[in-house]
Amino acid sequence: MRLDPEMTPEQMIRLTLEVVERNLPYYGEEDIWIVHNISRGAYPPSGDQSTKRSPTVIIHTAPMNLDYWAEFYVRGCHAVTPFSRMMPAQALDPKIKCRSRMSYTLAELEVKLVDPRAQGVILDLDGFIAENRGGNFFIVQDGVLKTPPTWQALAGITRETTIEIARAKGIPVDVTPLQPYDVYVADEAFFTSTPYCIMPATRFNGLPVGEGKVGPVTKILLEGWSEIAGFDIVDRALRALPSPQRDELLGER
C-alpha cells in the first residue's frame, strides 16, 4: 500500500493497550474486539496525490459476544458456495487482510439466499476453494488436515495457529488446492477466524460432511485453542446464550 502510519510498531502497541485500558471499565468480564484501520488521511480537494498529508489511524474496541456462533460449536454450521468468485490474485493478493470488502459482502448475500445461517466458502476463478469472507477453510480426510495454499487464500493468523496446533498434537497437515468434491468426501470441515477460532461445518451445500457431526479432529484442535486462550472457548460461547438454549446445547456437547 506504500502507506506510512507515521508510528513505530511499539507506539502502535502502546496506544492500543491504552485504548483497551480506557474501555475495560465499560466491558467488565466480556471478550472484546481490537480493530485497527489505517487510511491515507483526508483527500486533498485538488486531487493532487503528491500533496503531503498525514494518515488517519483508528484504534477501537467493542464487545465480542460469541452467541451468534455458539450453536455451531456443537452442531456445526452449513457451508455454502456462492455464485460470485474470489477476486483473482492478479488484481489483489489474497494474502492481504484488506478492508475493501464489497466482493465478500456480495458473495455472503448470495449464501444467505440459500440459508440465512449459512457461512460462505468462496471459490476462485478455476473452481478451487479459496476462503471465507473473513477467514479460512479446512477439511479433514483420513486423519489429515488439509487447507488451501495462500496463493489463493488469506494468510490468516488463525489459520497459521491452527496448523501449528495440529502439528503439535501429531495431526498431519497438507497445504494443497481443494475442490468442492474434496469437501463432499471429507470426514470433517471447519472455518477459522479471529472471533470464534474454529467453527465446525457439518453440512456442505445441503449435504452432510462425514457423519454430519462435529468430528474428533476438530474437537482436538478446539481443545488446543482453549489451551492457548487459557479457558474453554466452547463453554464460554455456550454460556453467553440464554437458557434453555444454553442448557440444551451444553447437554448435547
Coordinates of C-alpha atoms in Angstrom, one line a residue, residues 1-252:
M1 CA 0.0 0.0 0.0
R2 CA 3.0 2.3 0.4
L3 CA 1.2 3.7 3.4
D4 CA 3.2 5.1 6.3
P5 CA 1.2 5.2 9.6
E6 CA 3.9 7.5 11.0
M7 CA 4.4 5.5 14.1
T8 CA 6.5 2.5 15.1
P9 CA 5.1 -0.9 16.0
E10 CA 6.0 -0.2 19.6
Q11 CA 4.0 3.0 19.6
M12 CA 1.0 1.2 17.9
I13 CA 1.1 -1.4 20.7
R14 CA 1.3 1.3 23.4
L15 CA -1.7 3.2 22.0
T16 CA -3.7 0.0 21.5
L17 CA -3.2 -1.0 25.1
E18 CA -4.2 2.5 26.2
V19 CA -7.4 2.2 24.3
V20 CA -8.2 -1.2 25.8
E21 CA -7.4 0.0 29.4
R22 CA -9.7 3.1 28.9
N23 CA -12.6 0.9 27.7
L24 CA -12.3 -2.1 30.1
P25 CA -14.5 -0.5 32.8
Y26 CA -17.4 -0.5 30.3
Y27 CA -16.9 -4.2 29.4
G28 CA -16.4 -6.0 32.7
E29 CA -15.6 -9.6 32.0
E30 CA -16.6 -9.6 28.3
D31 CA -14.3 -10.5 25.5
I32 CA -13.6 -7.6 23.2
W33 CA -12.5 -6.9 19.6
I34 CA -9.4 -4.8 19.0
V35 CA -9.5 -3.3 15.5
H36 CA -7.0 -1.2 13.6
N37 CA -8.0 0.8 10.5
I38 CA -5.5 3.0 8.7
S39 CA -6.1 5.2 5.7
R40 CA -4.1 7.8 3.9
G41 CA -6.0 10.6 5.6
A42 CA -8.1 13.5 4.3
Y43 CA -8.3 13.6 0.5
P44 CA -6.9 16.9 -0.9
P45 CA -9.6 19.0 -2.6
S46 CA -7.3 19.4 -5.6
G47 CA -7.0 15.7 -6.1
D48 CA -3.2 16.1 -6.3
Q49 CA -1.9 12.8 -5.0
S50 CA 1.6 14.2 -4.4
T51 CA 0.2 16.6 -1.7
K52 CA 1.7 15.7 1.7
R53 CA -1.0 14.5 4.1
S54 CA -1.0 12.6 7.4
P55 CA -2.6 9.2 7.7
T56 CA -5.7 8.5 9.7
V57 CA -5.2 5.8 12.3
I58 CA -8.2 4.4 14.1
I59 CA -7.9 2.0 17.0
H60 CA -11.1 0.9 18.6
T61 CA -12.6 -1.8 20.8
A62 CA -16.1 -3.3 21.0
P63 CA -17.7 -6.2 22.9
M64 CA -17.3 -9.5 21.2
N65 CA -20.2 -11.7 22.0
L66 CA -19.9 -15.3 20.7
D67 CA -23.6 -16.1 20.9
Y68 CA -24.0 -16.0 17.1
W69 CA -21.5 -18.8 16.6
A70 CA -22.2 -20.7 19.8
E71 CA -24.6 -23.3 18.4
F72 CA -22.1 -24.1 15.6
Y73 CA -19.5 -25.4 18.1
V74 CA -21.9 -28.2 19.0
R75 CA -24.0 -28.8 15.9
G76 CA -21.8 -27.3 13.1
C77 CA -22.8 -24.8 10.5
H78 CA -23.9 -25.1 6.9
A79 CA -21.1 -24.2 4.5
V80 CA -22.4 -22.9 1.1
T81 CA -20.6 -21.9 -2.1
P82 CA -21.8 -18.6 -3.5
F83 CA -22.2 -17.8 -7.2
S84 CA -19.6 -15.0 -7.1
R85 CA -16.0 -15.9 -7.3
M86 CA -12.9 -14.8 -5.4
M87 CA -11.1 -11.7 -6.8
P88 CA -8.1 -13.0 -8.7
A89 CA -4.6 -12.7 -7.3
Q90 CA -3.6 -10.8 -10.4
A91 CA -5.9 -8.0 -9.1
L92 CA -5.4 -8.2 -5.3
D93 CA -3.2 -10.6 -3.5
P94 CA -5.5 -12.8 -1.3
K95 CA -2.8 -13.0 1.5
I96 CA -3.7 -9.4 2.4
K97 CA -6.3 -8.7 5.1
C98 CA -8.0 -5.8 3.2
R99 CA -11.0 -3.7 4.3
S100 CA -12.2 -3.4 0.7
R101 CA -15.0 -6.0 1.4
M102 CA -17.6 -5.4 -1.3
S103 CA -16.9 -8.7 -3.2
Y104 CA -17.1 -10.6 0.1
T105 CA -20.3 -8.9 1.1
L106 CA -22.0 -9.7 -2.3
A107 CA -20.9 -13.4 -2.0
E108 CA -22.2 -13.6 1.5
L109 CA -25.6 -12.2 0.5
E110 CA -25.8 -15.0 -2.1
V111 CA -25.1 -17.6 0.5
K112 CA -27.8 -16.2 2.8
L113 CA -30.3 -16.7 0.0
V114 CA -29.7 -20.4 0.3
D115 CA -29.7 -20.5 4.1
P116 CA -29.9 -17.4 6.4
R117 CA -27.5 -19.0 8.8
A118 CA -25.1 -20.5 6.2
Q119 CA -21.4 -19.5 6.0
G120 CA -19.7 -18.9 2.6
V121 CA -17.0 -20.9 1.0
I122 CA -15.8 -18.8 -1.9
L123 CA -14.2 -20.4 -4.9
D124 CA -11.5 -18.9 -7.2
L125 CA -11.9 -18.4 -10.9
D126 CA -10.8 -22.0 -11.6
G127 CA -13.3 -23.5 -9.1
F128 CA -10.8 -24.2 -6.3
I129 CA -11.7 -23.4 -2.7
A130 CA -10.3 -20.0 -1.7
E131 CA -11.6 -18.7 1.7
N132 CA -14.5 -17.5 3.7
R133 CA -15.4 -13.8 3.7
G134 CA -13.3 -13.2 6.8
G135 CA -11.2 -16.3 7.4
N136 CA -10.0 -19.7 6.1
F137 CA -11.4 -23.2 5.4
F138 CA -10.1 -26.6 6.3
I139 CA -11.1 -30.2 5.8
V140 CA -10.1 -33.5 7.5
Q141 CA -9.7 -36.5 5.3
D142 CA -8.4 -39.9 6.6
G143 CA -6.9 -38.1 9.6
V144 CA -5.0 -35.5 7.5
L145 CA -5.8 -31.8 8.0
K146 CA -6.0 -30.0 4.6
T147 CA -6.3 -26.3 3.7
P148 CA -5.7 -24.2 0.5
P149 CA -2.3 -22.5 0.0
T150 CA -2.1 -18.8 0.5
W151 CA -1.6 -18.1 -3.2
Q152 CA -5.4 -18.5 -3.4
A153 CA -6.4 -17.6 0.2
L154 CA -5.9 -15.3 3.1
A155 CA -2.7 -15.8 5.0
G156 CA -4.7 -15.8 8.3
I157 CA -3.1 -15.7 11.7
T158 CA -5.8 -18.0 13.0
R159 CA -5.1 -20.3 10.0
E160 CA -1.4 -20.5 10.8
T161 CA -2.0 -21.0 14.5
T162 CA -4.4 -23.9 13.8
I163 CA -1.8 -25.5 11.7
E164 CA 0.8 -25.1 14.5
I165 CA -1.7 -26.7 17.0
A166 CA -2.3 -29.6 14.6
R167 CA 1.4 -30.3 14.2
A168 CA 2.0 -30.1 18.0
K169 CA -0.7 -32.7 18.5
G170 CA 0.6 -35.0 15.8
I171 CA -2.0 -34.4 13.2
P172 CA -0.6 -34.4 9.7
V173 CA -1.1 -31.2 7.7
D174 CA -1.3 -30.9 3.9
V175 CA -1.4 -27.4 2.4
T176 CA -3.0 -28.2 -1.0
P177 CA -5.5 -26.9 -3.5
L178 CA -9.0 -28.2 -2.7
Q179 CA -12.1 -28.5 -4.9
P180 CA -15.8 -28.8 -3.7
Y181 CA -15.5 -32.5 -4.4
D182 CA -12.9 -32.8 -1.6
V183 CA -15.4 -31.3 0.9
Y184 CA -18.2 -33.7 -0.2
V185 CA -16.0 -36.7 0.5
A186 CA -14.3 -35.3 3.6
D187 CA -14.7 -36.6 7.1
E188 CA -14.8 -33.2 8.7
A189 CA -14.7 -29.5 7.8
F190 CA -14.4 -26.2 9.6
F191 CA -13.7 -22.5 9.2
T192 CA -11.0 -20.5 11.1
S193 CA -11.2 -16.8 12.0
T194 CA -10.3 -14.4 14.9
P195 CA -13.6 -14.3 16.9
Y196 CA -14.5 -18.0 17.0
C197 CA -11.1 -19.6 16.4
I198 CA -12.6 -22.7 14.8
M199 CA -16.2 -23.0 13.5
P200 CA -17.2 -26.6 12.6
A201 CA -19.1 -27.2 9.4
T202 CA -21.3 -30.3 9.3
R203 CA -23.1 -29.6 6.0
F204 CA -21.8 -28.5 2.6
N205 CA -24.3 -27.3 0.0
G206 CA -27.1 -29.2 1.7
L207 CA -25.2 -32.5 2.1
P208 CA -23.7 -33.8 5.4
V209 CA -19.9 -33.6 5.8
G210 CA -18.8 -37.1 7.0
E211 CA -21.4 -38.2 9.6
G212 CA -22.9 -34.8 9.8
K213 CA -21.4 -34.2 13.3
V214 CA -18.5 -32.2 14.7
G215 CA -15.6 -34.6 14.2
P216 CA -12.9 -35.8 16.6
V217 CA -10.0 -33.9 14.9
T218 CA -12.0 -30.7 15.0
K219 CA -12.6 -31.2 18.7
I220 CA -8.9 -31.8 19.4
L221 CA -8.0 -28.6 17.6
L222 CA -10.6 -26.7 19.6
E223 CA -9.2 -28.0 22.8
G224 CA -5.8 -26.8 21.6
W225 CA -7.2 -23.3 21.1
S226 CA -8.7 -23.4 24.6
E227 CA -5.3 -24.3 26.0
I228 CA -3.8 -21.3 24.3
A229 CA -6.6 -19.0 25.4
G230 CA -6.5 -20.3 29.0
F231 CA -10.2 -21.1 29.1
D232 CA -12.7 -23.3 27.5
I233 CA -13.7 -21.4 24.3
V234 CA -16.8 -23.6 23.6
D235 CA -18.1 -23.4 27.2
R236 CA -17.7 -19.6 27.3
A237 CA -19.6 -19.2 24.0
L238 CA -22.4 -21.5 25.1
R239 CA -22.8 -19.7 28.4
A240 CA -23.4 -16.5 26.5
L241 CA -26.7 -17.9 25.3
P242 CA -30.0 -17.5 27.1
S243 CA -31.5 -20.6 28.9
P244 CA -33.0 -23.0 27.8
Q245 CA -31.0 -22.9 24.5
R246 CA -27.8 -22.8 26.5
D247 CA -28.7 -25.8 28.7
E248 CA -29.8 -27.8 25.6
L249 CA -26.5 -27.3 23.8
L250 CA -24.5 -28.0 27.0
G251 CA -26.4 -31.3 27.2
E252 CA -25.5 -32.2 23.6

